[in-house]
GROMACS .gro file of C-alpha atoms in nm:
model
  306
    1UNK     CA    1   0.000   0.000   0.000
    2UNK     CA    2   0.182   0.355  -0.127
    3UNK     CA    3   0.170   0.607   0.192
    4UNK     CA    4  -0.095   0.849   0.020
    5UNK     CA    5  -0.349   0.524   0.091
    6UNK     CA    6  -0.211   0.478   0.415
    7UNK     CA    7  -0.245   0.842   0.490
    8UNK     CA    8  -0.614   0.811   0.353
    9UNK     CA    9  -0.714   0.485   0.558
   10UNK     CA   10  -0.542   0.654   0.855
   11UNK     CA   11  -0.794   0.967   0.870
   12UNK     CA   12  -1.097   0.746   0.747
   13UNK     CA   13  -1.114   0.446   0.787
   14UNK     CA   14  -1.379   0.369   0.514
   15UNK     CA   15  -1.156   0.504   0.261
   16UNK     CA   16  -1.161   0.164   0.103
   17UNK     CA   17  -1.505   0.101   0.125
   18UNK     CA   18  -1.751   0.191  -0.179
   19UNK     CA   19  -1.934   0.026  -0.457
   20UNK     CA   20  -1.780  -0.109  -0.794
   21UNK     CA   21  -1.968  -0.119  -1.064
   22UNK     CA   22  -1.880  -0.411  -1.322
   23UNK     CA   23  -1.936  -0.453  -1.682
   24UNK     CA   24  -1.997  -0.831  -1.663
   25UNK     CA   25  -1.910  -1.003  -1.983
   26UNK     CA   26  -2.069  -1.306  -2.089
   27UNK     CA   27  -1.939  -1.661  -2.011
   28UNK     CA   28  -1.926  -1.572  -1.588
   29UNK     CA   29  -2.167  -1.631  -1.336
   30UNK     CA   30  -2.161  -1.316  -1.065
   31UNK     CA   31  -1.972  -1.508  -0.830
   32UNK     CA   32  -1.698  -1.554  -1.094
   33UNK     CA   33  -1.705  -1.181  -1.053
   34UNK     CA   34  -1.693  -1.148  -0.674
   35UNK     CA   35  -1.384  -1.369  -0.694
   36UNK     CA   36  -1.182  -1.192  -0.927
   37UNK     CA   37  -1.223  -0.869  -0.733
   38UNK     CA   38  -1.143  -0.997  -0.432
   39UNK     CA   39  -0.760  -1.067  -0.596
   40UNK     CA   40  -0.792  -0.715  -0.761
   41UNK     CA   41  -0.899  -0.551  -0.437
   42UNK     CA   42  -0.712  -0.784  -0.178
   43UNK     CA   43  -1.034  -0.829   0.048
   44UNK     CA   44  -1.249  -1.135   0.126
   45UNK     CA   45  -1.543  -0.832   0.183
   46UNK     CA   46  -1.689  -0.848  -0.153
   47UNK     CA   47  -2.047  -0.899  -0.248
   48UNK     CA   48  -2.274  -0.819  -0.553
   49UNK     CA   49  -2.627  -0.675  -0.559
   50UNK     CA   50  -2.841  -0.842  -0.835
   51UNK     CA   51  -2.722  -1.179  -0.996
   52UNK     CA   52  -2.659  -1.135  -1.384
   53UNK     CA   53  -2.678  -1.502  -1.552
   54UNK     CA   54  -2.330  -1.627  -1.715
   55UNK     CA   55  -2.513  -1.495  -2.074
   56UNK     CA   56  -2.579  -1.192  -1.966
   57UNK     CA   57  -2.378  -0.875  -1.960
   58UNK     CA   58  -2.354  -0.484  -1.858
   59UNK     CA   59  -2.420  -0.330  -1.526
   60UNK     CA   60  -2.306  -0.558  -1.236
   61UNK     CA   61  -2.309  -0.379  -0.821
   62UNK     CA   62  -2.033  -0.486  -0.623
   63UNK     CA   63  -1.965  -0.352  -0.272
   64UNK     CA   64  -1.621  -0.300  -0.092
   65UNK     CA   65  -1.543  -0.376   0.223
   66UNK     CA   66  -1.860  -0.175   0.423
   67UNK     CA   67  -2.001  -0.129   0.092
   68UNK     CA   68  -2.115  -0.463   0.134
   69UNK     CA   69  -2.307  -0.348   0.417
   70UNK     CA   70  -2.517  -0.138   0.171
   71UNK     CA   71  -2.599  -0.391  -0.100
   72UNK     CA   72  -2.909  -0.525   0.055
   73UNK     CA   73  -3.076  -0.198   0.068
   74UNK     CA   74  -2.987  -0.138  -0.365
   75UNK     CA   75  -3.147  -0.474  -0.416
   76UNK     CA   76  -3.463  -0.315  -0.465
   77UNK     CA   77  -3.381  -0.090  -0.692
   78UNK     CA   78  -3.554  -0.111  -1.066
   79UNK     CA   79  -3.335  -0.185  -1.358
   80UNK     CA   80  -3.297  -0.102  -1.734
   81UNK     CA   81  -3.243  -0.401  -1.940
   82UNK     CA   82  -3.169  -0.419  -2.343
   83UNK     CA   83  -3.283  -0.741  -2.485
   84UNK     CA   84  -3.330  -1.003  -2.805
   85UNK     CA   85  -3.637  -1.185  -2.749
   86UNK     CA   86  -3.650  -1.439  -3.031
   87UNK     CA   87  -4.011  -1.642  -3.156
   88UNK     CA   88  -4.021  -1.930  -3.273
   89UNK     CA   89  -3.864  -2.147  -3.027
   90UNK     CA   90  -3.930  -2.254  -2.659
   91UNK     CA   91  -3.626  -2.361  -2.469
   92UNK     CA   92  -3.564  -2.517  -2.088
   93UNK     CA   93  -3.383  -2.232  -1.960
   94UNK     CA   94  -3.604  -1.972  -2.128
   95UNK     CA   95  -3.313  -1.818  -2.284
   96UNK     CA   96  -3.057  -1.947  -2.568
   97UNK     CA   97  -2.788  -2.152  -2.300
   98UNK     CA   98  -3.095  -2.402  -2.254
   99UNK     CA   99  -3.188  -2.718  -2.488
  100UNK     CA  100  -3.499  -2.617  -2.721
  101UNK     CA  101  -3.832  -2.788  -2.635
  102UNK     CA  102  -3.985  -2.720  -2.943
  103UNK     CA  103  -4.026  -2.487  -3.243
  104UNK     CA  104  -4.284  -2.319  -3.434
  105UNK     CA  105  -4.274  -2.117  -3.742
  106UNK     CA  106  -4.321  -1.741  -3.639
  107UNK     CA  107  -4.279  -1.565  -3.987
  108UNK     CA  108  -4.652  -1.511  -3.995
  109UNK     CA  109  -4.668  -1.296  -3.670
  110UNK     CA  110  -4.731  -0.941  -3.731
  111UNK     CA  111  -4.566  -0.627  -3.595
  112UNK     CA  112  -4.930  -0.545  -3.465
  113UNK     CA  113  -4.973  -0.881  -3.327
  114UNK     CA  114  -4.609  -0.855  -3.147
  115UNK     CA  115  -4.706  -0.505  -3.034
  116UNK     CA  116  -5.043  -0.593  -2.859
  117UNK     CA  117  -4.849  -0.849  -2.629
  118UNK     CA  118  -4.552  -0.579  -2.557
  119UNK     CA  119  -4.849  -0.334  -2.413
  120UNK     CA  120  -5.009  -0.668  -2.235
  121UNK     CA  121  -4.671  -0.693  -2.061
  122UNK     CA  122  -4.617  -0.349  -1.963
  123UNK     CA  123  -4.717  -0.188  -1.594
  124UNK     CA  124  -4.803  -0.402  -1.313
  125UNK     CA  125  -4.814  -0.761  -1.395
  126UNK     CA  126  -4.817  -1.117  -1.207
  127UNK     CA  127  -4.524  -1.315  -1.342
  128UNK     CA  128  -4.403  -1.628  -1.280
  129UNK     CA  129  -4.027  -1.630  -1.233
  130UNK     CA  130  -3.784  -1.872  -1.449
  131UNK     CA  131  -3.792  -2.223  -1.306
  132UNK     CA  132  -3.385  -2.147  -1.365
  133UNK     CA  133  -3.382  -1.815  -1.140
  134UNK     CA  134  -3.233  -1.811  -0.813
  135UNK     CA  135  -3.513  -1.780  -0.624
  136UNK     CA  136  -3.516  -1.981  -0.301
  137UNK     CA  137  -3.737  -2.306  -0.311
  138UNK     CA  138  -3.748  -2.494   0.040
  139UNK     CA  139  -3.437  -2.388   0.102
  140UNK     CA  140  -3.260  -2.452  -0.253
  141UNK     CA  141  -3.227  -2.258  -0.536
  142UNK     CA  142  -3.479  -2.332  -0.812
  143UNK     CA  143  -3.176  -2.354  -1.081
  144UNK     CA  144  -3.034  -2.628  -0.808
  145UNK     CA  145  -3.335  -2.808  -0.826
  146UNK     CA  146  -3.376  -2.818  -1.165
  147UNK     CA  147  -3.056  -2.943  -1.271
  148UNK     CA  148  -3.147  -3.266  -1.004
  149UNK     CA  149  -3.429  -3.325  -1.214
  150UNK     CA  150  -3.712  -3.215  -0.982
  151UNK     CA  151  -4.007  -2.998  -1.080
  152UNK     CA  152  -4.042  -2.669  -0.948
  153UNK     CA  153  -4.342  -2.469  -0.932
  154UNK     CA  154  -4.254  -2.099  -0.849
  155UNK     CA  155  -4.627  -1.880  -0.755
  156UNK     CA  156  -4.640  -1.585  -0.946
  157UNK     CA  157  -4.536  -1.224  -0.813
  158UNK     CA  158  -4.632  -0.908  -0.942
  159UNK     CA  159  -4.378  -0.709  -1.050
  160UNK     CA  160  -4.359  -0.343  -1.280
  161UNK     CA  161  -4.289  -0.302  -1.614
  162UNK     CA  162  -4.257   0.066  -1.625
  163UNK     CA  163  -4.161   0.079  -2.018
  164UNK     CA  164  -4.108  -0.183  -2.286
  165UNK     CA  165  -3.990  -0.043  -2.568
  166UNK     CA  166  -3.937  -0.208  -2.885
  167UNK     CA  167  -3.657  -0.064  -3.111
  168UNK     CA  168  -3.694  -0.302  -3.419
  169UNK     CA  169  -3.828  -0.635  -3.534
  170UNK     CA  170  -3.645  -0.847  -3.749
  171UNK     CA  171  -3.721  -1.177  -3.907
  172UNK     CA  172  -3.499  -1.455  -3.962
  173UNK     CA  173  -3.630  -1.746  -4.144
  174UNK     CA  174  -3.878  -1.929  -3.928
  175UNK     CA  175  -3.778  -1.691  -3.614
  176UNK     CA  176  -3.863  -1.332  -3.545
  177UNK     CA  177  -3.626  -1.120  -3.322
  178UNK     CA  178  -3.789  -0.826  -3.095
  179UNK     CA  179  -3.504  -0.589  -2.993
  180UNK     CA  180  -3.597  -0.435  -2.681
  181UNK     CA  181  -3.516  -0.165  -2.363
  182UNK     CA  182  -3.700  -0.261  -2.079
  183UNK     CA  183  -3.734  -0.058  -1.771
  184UNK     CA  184  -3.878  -0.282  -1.472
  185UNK     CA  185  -3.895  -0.312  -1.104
  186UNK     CA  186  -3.682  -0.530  -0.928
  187UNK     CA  187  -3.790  -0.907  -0.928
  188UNK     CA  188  -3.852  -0.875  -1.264
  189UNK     CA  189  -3.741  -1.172  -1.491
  190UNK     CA  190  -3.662  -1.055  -1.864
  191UNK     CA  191  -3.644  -1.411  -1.957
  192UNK     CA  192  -4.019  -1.471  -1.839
  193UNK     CA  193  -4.132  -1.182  -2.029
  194UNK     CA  194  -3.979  -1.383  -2.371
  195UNK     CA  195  -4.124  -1.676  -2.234
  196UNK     CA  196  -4.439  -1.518  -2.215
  197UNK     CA  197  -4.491  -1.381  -2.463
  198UNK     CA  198  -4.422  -1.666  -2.700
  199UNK     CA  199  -4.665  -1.903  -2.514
  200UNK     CA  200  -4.958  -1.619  -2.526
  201UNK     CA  201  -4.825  -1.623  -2.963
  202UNK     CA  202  -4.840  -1.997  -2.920
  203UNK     CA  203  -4.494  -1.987  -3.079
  204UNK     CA  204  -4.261  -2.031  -2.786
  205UNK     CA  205  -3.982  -1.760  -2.656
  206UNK     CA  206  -3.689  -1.696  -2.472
  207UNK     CA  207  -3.337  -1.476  -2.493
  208UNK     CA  208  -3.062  -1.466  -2.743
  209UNK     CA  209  -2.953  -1.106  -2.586
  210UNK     CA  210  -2.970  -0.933  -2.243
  211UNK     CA  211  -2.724  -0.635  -2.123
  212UNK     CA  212  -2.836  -0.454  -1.825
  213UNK     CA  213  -2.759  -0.090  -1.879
  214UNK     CA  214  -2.922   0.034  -1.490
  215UNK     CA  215  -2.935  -0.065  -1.153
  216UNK     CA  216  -3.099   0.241  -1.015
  217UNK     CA  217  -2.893   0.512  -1.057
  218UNK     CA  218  -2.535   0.266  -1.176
  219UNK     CA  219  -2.510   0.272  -1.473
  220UNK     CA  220  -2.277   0.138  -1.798
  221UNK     CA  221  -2.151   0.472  -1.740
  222UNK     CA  222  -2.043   0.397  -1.342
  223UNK     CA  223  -1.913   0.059  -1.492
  224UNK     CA  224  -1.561  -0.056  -1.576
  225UNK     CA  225  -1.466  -0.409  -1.708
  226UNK     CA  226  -1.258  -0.618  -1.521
  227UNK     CA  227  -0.957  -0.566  -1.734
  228UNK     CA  228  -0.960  -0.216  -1.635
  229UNK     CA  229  -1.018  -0.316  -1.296
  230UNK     CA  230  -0.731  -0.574  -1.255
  231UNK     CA  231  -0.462  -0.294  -1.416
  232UNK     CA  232  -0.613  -0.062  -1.167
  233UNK     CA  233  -0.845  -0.136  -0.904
  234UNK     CA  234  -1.082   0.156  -0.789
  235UNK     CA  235  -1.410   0.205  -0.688
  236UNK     CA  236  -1.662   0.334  -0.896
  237UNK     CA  237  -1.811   0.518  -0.593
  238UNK     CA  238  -1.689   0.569  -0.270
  239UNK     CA  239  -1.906   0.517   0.009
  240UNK     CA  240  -2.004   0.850   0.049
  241UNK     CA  241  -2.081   0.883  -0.317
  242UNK     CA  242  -2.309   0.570  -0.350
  243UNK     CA  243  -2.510   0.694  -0.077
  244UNK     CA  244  -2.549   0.999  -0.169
  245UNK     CA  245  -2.623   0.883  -0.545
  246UNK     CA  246  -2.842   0.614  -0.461
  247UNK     CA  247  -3.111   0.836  -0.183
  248UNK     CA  248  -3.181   1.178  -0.129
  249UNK     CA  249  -2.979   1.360   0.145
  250UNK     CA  250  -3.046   1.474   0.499
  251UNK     CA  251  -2.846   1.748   0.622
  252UNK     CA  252  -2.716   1.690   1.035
  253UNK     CA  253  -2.607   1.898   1.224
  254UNK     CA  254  -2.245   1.731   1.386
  255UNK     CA  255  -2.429   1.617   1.728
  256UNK     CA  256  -2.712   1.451   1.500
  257UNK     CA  257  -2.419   1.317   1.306
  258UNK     CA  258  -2.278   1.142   1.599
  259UNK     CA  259  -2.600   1.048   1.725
  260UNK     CA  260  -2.700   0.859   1.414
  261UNK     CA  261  -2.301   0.693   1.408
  262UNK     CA  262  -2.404   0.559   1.788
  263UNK     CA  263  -2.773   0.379   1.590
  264UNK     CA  264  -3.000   0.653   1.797
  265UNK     CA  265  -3.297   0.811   1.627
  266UNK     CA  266  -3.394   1.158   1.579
  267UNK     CA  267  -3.726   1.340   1.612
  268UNK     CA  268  -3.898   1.336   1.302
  269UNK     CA  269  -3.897   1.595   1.049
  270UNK     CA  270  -4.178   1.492   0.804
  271UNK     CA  271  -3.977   1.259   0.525
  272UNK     CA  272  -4.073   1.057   0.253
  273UNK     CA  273  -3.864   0.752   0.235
  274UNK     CA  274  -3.489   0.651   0.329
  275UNK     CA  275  -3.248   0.945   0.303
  276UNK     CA  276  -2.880   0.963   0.338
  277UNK     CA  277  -2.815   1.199   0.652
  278UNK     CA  278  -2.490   1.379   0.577
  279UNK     CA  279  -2.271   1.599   0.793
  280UNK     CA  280  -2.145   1.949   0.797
  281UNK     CA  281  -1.832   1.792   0.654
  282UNK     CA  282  -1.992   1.605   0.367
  283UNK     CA  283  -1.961   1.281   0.504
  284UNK     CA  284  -2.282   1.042   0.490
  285UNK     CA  285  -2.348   0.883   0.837
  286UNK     CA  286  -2.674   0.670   0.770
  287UNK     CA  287  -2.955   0.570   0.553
  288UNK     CA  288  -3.239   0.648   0.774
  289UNK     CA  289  -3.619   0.615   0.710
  290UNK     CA  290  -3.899   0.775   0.937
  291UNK     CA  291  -4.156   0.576   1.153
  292UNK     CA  292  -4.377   0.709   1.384
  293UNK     CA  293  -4.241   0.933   1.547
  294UNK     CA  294  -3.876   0.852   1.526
  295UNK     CA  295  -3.675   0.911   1.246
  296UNK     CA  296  -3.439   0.607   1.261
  297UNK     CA  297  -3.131   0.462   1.088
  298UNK     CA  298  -3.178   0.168   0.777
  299UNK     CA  299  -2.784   0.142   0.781
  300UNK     CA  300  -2.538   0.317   0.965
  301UNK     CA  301  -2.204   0.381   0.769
  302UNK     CA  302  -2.004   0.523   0.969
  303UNK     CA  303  -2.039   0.357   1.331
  304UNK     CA  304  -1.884   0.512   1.623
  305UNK     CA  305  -1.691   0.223   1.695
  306UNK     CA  306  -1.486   0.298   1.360
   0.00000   0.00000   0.00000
């Protein structure tokens, strides 16, 4: 460590703490990902918000040291997502890594026809996640049951499809290719909506193509890819920066400050949501979220015992 970091670390100690935000190529699962920055960064603290399947690419959270104390609370943020749905063919995995279950000729479809089910898939929707997601089953992951040959019935979940925009449709031969930006809540599975919408065609979908471009307020612009990150490992954000990025901020006064570092809660002061309560000095303290009649901390980032 060069004496400007330990300089930094010695007059705050979350000077190495912060979110990273990955441009996840295809082939690697997220914890692939976690791995490799934990030998860039040389830290076992490393965890991801938001699993990205191995075909998948673009924006992928990582937190830092305490910045893995914030990743459960950017979970819920929605996403941006652009996309290749392809009709024509049904396959076990709902996207293009699975084995095809069957095909049917889709060159007859019409744009209008195509359209109508984009608009029946947009705003608030009940969707049954991928049998292939990670959603917990039991105990297991549904992927993990799958692959030991067990059925898995996931209940539908409403979720938000704020926009689906379609930016071209191309045929090829017996298939027909939607390209696609889709803005959604979190929860939502792009793969279902291929699925989806080929079963309500009655010509069978799933994904040749998905980059996220957003998670919240990260975007491809935040992100770096992990060659860039192994020549020189930064954050994208530091701590301070993701919080402040990610909520709207509080202003605290420097006794509030050190209240919040210590967990206490305020009096109230008539706030919508979590907030990030910053100091005089610029430095964010907490997430914090009023209920009742406290106004209380989500996360504290800076603890007084730091």
């Amino acid at each position: 460590m060069n004496s400007d970091a330990q300089t930094a670390n010695h007059t705050d100690p979350l000077a190495n703490s912060g979110i990273v935000v990955v441009d996840k190529p295809a082939g690697m699962t997220s914890h692939d990902v976690v791995a490799q920055l934990r030998r860039f960064f040389g830290t076992r603290k490393v965890g991801h918000a938001g699993t990205l399947d191995p075909m998948a690419t673009g924006v992928l959270v990582a937190g830092i040291e305490r910045g893995t104390k914030l990743l459960a609370h950017l979970v819920a943020d929605d996403k941006v997502y652009a996309t290749t749905i392809r009709l024509g063919a049904s396959t076990t995995t709902d996207d293009a890594e699975g084995d095809v279950l069957a095909e049917t000729d889709a060159s007859t479809l019409t744009d209008e026809q195509i359209m109508e089910q984009v608009t029946a898939l947009t705003g608030e929707i009940m969707q049954v996640p991928s049998k292939v997601s990670a959603i917990k089953i039991d105990g297991k992951r549904a992927h993990e049951l799958v692959r030991e040959g067990k059925e898995v019935n996931i209940p539908a979940r409403p979720v938000t499809v704020f926009s689906f925009d379609v930016a071209g449709i191309r045929r090829e031969g017996s298939f027909v290719d939607v390209d696609a930006r889709v803005h959604c809540s979190s929860g939502t599975y792009i793969r279902s909506l291929a699925r989806d919408m080929g079963e309500t065609l009655g010509v069978g979908g799933h994904l040749t193509a998905l980059r996220r471009e957003a998670v919240g307020p990260f975007t491809l612009e935040h992100a770096r890819t992990l060659e860039r990150l192994e020549d020189s490992p930064a954050l994208s954000l530091s701590l301070d920066e993701a919080l402040t990025a990610a909520w709207p901020v509080l202003n605290v006064t420097a006794d509030e400050f050190a209240a919040l570092a210590m967990g206490k809660w305020l009096e109230p002061r008539g706030l919508d949501g979590v907030h990030a309560a910053v100091g005089p000095d610029g430095r964010a303290v907490a997430l914090v979220r009023e209920k009742g009649k406290r106004l209380s901390t989500l996360f504290v980032a800076r603890p007084s015992t730091l």
